[in-house]
mmCIF file of C-alpha atoms in Angstrom:
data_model
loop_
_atom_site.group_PDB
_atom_site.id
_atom_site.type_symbol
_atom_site.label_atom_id
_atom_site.label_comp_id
_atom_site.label_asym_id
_atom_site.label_seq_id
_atom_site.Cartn_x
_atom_site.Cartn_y
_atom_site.Cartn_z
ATOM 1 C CA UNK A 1 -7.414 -29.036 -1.831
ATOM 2 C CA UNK A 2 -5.870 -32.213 0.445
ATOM 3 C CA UNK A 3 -5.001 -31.256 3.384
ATOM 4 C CA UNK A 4 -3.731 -32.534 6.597
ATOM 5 C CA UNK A 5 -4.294 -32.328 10.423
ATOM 6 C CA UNK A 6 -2.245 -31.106 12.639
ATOM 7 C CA UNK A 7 -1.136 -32.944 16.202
ATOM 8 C CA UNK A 8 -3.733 -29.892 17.950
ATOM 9 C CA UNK A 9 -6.374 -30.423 14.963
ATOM 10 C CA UNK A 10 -5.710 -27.339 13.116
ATOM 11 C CA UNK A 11 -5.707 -28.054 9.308
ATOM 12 C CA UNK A 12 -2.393 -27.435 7.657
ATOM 13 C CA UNK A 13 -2.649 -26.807 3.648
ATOM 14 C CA UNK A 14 -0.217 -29.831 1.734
ATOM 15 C CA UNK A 15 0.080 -27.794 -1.154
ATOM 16 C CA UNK A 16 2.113 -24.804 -0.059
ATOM 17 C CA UNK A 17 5.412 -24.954 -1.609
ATOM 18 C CA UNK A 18 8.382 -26.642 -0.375
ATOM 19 C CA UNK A 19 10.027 -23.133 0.247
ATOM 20 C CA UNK A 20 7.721 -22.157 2.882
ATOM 21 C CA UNK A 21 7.783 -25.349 4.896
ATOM 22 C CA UNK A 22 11.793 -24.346 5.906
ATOM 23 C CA UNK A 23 12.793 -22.552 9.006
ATOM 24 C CA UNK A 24 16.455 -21.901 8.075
ATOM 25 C CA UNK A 25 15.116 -18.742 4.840
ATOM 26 C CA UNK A 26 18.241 -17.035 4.169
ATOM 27 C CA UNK A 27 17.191 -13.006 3.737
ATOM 28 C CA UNK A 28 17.643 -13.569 0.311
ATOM 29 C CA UNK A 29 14.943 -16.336 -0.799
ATOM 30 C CA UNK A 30 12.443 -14.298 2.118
ATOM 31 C CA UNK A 31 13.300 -11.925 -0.176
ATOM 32 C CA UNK A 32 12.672 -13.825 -3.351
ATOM 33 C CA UNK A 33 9.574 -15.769 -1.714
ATOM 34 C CA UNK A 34 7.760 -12.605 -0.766
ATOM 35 C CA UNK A 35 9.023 -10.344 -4.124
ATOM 36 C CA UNK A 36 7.015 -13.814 -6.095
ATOM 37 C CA UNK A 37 3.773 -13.574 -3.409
ATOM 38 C CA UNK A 38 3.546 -9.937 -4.391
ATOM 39 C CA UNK A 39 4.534 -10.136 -8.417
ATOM 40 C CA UNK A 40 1.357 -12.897 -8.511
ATOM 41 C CA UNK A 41 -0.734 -10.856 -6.757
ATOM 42 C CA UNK A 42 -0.461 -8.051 -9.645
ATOM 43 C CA UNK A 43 -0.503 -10.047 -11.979
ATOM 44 C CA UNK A 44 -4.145 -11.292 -10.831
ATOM 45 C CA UNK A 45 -4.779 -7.607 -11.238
ATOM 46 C CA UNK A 46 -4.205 -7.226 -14.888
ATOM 47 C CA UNK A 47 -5.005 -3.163 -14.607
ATOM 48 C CA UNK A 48 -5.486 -0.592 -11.993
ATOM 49 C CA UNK A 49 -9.251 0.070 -10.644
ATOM 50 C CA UNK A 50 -10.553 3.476 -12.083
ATOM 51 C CA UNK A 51 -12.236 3.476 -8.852
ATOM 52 C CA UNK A 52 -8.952 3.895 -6.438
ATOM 53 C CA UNK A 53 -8.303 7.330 -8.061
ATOM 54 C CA UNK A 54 -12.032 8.406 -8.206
ATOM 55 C CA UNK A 55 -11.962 7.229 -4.718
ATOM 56 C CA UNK A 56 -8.876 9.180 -3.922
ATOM 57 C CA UNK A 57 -10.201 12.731 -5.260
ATOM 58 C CA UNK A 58 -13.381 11.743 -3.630
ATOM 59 C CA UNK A 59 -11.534 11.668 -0.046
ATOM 60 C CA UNK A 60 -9.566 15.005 -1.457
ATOM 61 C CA UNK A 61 -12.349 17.086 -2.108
ATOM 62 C CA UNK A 62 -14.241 16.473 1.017
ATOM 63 C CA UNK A 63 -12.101 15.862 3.613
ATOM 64 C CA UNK A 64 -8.616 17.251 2.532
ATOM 65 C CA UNK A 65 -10.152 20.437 1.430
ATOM 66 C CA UNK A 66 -11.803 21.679 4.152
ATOM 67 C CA UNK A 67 -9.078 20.491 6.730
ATOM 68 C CA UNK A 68 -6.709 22.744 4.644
ATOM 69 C CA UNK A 69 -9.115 25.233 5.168
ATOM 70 C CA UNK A 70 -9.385 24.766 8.546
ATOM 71 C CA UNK A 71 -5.579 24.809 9.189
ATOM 72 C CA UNK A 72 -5.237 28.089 6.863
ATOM 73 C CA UNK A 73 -7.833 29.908 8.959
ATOM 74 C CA UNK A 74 -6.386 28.810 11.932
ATOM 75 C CA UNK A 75 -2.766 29.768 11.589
ATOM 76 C CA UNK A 76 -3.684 33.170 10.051
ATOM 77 C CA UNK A 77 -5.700 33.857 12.711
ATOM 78 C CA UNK A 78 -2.299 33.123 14.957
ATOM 79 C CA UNK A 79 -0.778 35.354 12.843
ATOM 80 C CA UNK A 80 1.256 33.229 10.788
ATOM 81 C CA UNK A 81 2.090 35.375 7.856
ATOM 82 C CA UNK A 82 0.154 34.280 4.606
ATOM 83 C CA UNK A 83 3.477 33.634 2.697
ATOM 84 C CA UNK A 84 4.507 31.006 5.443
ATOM 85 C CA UNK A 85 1.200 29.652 5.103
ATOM 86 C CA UNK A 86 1.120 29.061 1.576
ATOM 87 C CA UNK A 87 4.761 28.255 0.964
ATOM 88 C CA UNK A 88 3.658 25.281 3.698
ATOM 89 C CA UNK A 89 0.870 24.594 1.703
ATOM 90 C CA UNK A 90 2.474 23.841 -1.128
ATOM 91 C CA UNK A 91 5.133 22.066 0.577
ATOM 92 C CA UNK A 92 2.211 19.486 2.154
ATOM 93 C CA UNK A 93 0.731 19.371 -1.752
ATOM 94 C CA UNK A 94 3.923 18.303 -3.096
ATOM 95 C CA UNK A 95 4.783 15.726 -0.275
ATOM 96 C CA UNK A 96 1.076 14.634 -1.108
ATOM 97 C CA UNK A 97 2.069 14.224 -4.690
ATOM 98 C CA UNK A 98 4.980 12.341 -4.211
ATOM 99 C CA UNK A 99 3.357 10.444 -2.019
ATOM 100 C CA UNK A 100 0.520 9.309 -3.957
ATOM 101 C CA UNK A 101 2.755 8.832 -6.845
ATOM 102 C CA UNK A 102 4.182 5.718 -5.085
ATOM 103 C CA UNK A 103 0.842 4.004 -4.750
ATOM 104 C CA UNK A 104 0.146 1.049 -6.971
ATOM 105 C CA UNK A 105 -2.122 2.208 -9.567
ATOM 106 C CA UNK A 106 0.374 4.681 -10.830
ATOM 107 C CA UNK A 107 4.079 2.749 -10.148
#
């Protein structure tokens, strides 16, 4: 890869594209720059990992599970009434959900 050296020595890469050598980006080509960074990157990966959902219920099984039952014993030992505590449990499940929906292996 030819490169060059900078006035303080640092090596600067010559084949970045002409885009990224500007100062003056209008918000539109960041925009367009960063939108073709990130398409590339997916593309490299042709398919999602089996392992990020394995990996995912994994983490859910042994450390969300427990904290929920942590946080359930707790509040009903407050004397939080169960129906608050499971209408806020399935509130956090949901917002879970949705959350992990957004991830990249299922967008």
């Amino acid at each position: 890869m030819p490169s060059t050296e900078s006035d303080d020595g640092d090596q600067i890469d010559s084949d970045r594209p002409d885009d990224l050598d500007r100062t003056d980006l209008t918000a539109e080509e960041v925009e367009r720059i960063a939108r073709r960074v990130a398409r590339e990157e997916f593309d490299r990966r042709s398919r999602p990992s089996l392992l990020t959902p394995l990996a995912g219920a994994l983490v859910g099984f042994t450390v969300l599970l427990p904290l929920l039952g942590l946080v359930t014993v707790t509040l009903l030992d407050a004397g939080v009434p169960i129906q608050v505590v499971a209408v806020a449990a399935l509130v956090a499940a949901g917002a879970l959900v949705a959350y992990g929906w957004r991830l990249p292996p299922f967008r």
